[in-house]
PDB file of C-alpha atoms in Angstrom:
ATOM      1  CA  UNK O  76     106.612 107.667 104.599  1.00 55.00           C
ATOM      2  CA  UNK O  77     103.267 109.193 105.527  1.00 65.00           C
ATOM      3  CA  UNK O  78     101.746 109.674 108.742  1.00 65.00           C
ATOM      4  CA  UNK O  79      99.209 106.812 107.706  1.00 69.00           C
ATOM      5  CA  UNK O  80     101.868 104.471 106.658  1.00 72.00           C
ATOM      6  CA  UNK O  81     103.502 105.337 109.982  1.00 71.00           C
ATOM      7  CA  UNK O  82     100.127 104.924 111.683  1.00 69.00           C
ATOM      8  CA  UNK O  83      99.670 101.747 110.106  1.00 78.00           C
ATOM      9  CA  UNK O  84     103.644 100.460 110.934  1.00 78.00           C
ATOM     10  CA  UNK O  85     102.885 101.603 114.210  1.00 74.00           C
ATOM     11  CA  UNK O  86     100.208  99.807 115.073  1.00 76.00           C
ATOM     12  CA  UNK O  87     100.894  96.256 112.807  1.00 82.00           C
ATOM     13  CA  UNK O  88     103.933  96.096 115.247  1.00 81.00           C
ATOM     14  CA  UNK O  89     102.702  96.262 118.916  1.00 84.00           C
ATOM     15  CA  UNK O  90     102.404  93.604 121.169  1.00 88.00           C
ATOM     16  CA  UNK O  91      99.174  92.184 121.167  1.00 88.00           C
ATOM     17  CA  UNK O  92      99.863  90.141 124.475  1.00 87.00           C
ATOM     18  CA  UNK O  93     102.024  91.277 127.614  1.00 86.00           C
ATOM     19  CA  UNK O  94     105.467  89.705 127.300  1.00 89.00           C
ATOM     20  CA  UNK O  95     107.962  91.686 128.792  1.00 88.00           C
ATOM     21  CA  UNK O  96     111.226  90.683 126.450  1.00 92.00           C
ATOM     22  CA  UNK O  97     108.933  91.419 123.159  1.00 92.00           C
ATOM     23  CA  UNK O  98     107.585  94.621 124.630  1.00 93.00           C
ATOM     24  CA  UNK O  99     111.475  96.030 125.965  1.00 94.00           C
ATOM     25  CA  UNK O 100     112.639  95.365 122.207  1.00 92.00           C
ATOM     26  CA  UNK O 101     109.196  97.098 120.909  1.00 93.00           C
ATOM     27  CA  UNK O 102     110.172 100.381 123.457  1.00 95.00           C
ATOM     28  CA  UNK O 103     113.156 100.312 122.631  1.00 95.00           C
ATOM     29  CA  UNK O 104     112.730 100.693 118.695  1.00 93.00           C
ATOM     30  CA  UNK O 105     110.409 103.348 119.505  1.00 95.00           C
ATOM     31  CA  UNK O 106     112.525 105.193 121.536  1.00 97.00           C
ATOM     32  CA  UNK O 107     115.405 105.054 119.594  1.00 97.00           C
ATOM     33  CA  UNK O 108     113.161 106.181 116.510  1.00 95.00           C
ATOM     34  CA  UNK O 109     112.255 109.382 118.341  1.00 97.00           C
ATOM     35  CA  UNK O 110     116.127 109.897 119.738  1.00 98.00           C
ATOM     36  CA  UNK O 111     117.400 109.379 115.895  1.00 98.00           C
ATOM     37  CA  UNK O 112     114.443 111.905 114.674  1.00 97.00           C
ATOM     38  CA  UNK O 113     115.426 114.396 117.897  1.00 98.00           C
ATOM     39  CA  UNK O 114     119.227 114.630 117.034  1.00 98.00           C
ATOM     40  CA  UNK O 115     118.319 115.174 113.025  1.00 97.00           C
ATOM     41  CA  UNK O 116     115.609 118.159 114.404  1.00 98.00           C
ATOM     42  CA  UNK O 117     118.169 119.734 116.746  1.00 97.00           C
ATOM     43  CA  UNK O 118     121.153 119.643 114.203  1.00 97.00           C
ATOM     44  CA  UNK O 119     118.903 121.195 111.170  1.00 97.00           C
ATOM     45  CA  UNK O 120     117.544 123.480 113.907  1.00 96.00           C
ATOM     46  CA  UNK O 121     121.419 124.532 114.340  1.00 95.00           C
ATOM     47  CA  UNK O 122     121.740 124.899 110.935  1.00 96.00           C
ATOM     48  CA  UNK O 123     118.654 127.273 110.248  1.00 96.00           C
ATOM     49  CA  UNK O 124     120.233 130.226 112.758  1.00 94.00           C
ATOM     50  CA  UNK O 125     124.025 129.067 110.932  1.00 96.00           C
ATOM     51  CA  UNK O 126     122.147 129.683 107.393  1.00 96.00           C
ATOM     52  CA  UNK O 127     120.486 133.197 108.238  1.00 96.00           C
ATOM     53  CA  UNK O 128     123.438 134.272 109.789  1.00 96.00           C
ATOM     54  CA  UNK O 129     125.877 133.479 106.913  1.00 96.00           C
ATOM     55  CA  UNK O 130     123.130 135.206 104.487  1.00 96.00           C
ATOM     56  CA  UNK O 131     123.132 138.252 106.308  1.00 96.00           C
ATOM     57  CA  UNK O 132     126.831 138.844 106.911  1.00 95.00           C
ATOM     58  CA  UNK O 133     127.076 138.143 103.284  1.00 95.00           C
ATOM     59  CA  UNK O 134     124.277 140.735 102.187  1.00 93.00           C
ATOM     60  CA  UNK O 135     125.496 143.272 104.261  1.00 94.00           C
ATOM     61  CA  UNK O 136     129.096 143.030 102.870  1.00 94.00           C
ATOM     62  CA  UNK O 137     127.963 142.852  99.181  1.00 93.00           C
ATOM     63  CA  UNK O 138     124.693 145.254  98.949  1.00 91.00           C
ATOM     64  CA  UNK O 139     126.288 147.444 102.172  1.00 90.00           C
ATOM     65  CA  UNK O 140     122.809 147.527 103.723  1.00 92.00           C
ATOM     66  CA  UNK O 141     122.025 148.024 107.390  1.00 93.00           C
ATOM     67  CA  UNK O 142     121.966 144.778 109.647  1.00 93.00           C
ATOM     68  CA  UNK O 143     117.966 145.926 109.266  1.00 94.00           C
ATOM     69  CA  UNK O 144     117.860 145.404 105.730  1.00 95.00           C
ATOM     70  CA  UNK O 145     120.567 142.303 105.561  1.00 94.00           C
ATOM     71  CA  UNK O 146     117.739 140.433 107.979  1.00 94.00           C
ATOM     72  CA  UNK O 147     114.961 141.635 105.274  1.00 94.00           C
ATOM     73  CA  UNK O 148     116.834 139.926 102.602  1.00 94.00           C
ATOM     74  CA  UNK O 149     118.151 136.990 104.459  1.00 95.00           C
ATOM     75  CA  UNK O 150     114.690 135.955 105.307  1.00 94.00           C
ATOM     76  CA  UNK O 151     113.787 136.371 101.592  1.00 96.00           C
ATOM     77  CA  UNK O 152     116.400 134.238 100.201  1.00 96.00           C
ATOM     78  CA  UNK O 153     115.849 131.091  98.261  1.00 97.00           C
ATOM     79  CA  UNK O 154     118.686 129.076 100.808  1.00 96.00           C
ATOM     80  CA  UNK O 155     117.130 130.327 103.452  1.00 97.00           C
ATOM     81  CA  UNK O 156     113.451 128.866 102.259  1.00 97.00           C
ATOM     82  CA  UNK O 157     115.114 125.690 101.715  1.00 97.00           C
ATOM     83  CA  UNK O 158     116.741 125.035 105.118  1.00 97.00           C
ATOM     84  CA  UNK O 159     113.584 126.327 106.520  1.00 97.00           C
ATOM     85  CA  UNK O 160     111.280 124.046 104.733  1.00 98.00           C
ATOM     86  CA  UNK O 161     113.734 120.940 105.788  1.00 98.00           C
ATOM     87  CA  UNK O 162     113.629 122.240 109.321  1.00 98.00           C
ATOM     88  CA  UNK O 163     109.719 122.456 109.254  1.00 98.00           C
ATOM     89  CA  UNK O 164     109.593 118.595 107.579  1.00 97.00           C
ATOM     90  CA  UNK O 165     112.110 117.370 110.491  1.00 97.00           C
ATOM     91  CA  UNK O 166     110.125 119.067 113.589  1.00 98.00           C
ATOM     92  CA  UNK O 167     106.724 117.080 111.592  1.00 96.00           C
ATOM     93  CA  UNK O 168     108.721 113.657 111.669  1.00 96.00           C
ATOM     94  CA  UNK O 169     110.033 114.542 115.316  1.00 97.00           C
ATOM     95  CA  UNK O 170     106.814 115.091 116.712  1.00 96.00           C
ATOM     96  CA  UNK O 171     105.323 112.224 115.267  1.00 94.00           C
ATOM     97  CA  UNK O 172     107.832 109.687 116.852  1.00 95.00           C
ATOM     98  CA  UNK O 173     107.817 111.655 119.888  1.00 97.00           C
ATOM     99  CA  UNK O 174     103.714 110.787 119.946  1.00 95.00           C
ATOM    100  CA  UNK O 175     104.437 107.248 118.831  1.00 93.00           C
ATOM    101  CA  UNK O 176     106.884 106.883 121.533  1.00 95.00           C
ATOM    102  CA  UNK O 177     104.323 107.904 124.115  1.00 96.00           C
ATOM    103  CA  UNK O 178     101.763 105.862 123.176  1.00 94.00           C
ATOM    104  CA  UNK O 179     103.635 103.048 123.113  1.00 94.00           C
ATOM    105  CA  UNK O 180     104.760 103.391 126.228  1.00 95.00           C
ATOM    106  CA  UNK O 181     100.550 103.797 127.288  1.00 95.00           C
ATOM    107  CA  UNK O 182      99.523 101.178 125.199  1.00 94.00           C
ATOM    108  CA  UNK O 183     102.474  98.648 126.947  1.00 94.00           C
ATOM    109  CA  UNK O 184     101.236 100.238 129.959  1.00 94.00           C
ATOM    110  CA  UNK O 185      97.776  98.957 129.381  1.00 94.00           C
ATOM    111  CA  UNK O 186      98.702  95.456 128.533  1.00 93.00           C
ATOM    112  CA  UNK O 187     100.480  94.928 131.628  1.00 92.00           C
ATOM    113  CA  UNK O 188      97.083  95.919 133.670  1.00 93.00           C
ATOM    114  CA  UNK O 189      95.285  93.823 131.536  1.00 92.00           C
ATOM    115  CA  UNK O 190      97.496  90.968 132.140  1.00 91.00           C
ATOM    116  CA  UNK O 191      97.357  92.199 135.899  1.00 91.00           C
ATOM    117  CA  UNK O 192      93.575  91.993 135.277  1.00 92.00           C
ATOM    118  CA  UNK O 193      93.321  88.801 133.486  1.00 91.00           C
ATOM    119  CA  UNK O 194      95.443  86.833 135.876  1.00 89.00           C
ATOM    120  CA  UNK O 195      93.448  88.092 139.364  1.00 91.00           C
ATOM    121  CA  UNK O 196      90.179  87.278 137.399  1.00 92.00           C
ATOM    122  CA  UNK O 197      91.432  83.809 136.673  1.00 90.00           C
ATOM    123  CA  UNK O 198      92.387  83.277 140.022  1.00 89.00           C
ATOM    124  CA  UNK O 199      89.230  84.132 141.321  1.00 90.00           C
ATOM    125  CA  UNK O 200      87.481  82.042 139.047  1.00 91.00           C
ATOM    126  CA  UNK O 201      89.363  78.751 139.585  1.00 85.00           C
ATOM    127  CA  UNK O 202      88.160  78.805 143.526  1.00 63.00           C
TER     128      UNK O 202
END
C-alpha cells in the first residue's frame, strides 16, 4: 500500500462526530496497527545485526581475512543488501503508523473540544 492509499484509508475512516465507543474502536485499530508494524521493525532490526554477524564469521573462516576485512565483505554482500533493504521498508511502514497513530489520537482530541465547544455554545444560545 502507498503512503497515499494509507493517507487516504486514514482519513476515509475517522470519526467525523465525537462518539466515544466509535472513536475507542478507531484508537484502538490505530494503535494496534503501529504495535503490529513496531514488533515486525524490531524483529527485522534483530535480524540485520544476526545477518552481518553470520556473514562475517563465515568470511573470515572461508577467505581467512582479518575481522577488518570480514566486516568489508559482509557489508558488501548480496544477503546482507537484502535484509537491509527489508529493514529500511519496515522502519518506512513503522513510522508511518507511528504518525497515523498520533494524529489520531490529535484529531479525536479535537473532536472532543469541539463537542465541548458545540455543546457550551448551545447552551448559551437556548437562554
Amino acid at each position: 500500500m502507498s503512503d497515499k492509499d494509507s493517507l487516504d484509508k486514514y482519513i476515509e475512516h475517522r470519526p467525523k462526530v465525537f462518539n466515544s465507543e466509535i472513536i475507542l474502536v478507531y484508537l484502538n485499530a490505530l494503535d494496534k496497527n503501529k504495535l503490529k508494524a513496531e514488533e515486525e521493525y524490531e524483529e527485522c532490526k534483530d535480524q540485520v545485526q544476526e545477518q552481518l554477524d553470520f556473514i562475517i564469521s563465515e568470511k573470515v573462516e572461508n577467505t581467512k581475512c582479518s575481522m577488518a576485512q570480514a566486516k568489508v565483505l559482509a557489508t558488501n554482500d548480496e544477503r546482507y543488501k537484502n535484509i537491509k533493504a527489508e529493514y529500511r521498508k519496515r522502519k518506512a511502514y513503522y513510522l508511518l503508523k507511528k504518525v497515523e497513530a498520533n494524529n489520531g489520537h490529535s484529531y479525536c482530541e479535537n473532536l472532543k473540544q469541539e463537542s465541548i465547544n458545540q455543546l457550551a455554545v448551545d447552551k448559551l444560545t437556548r437562554n
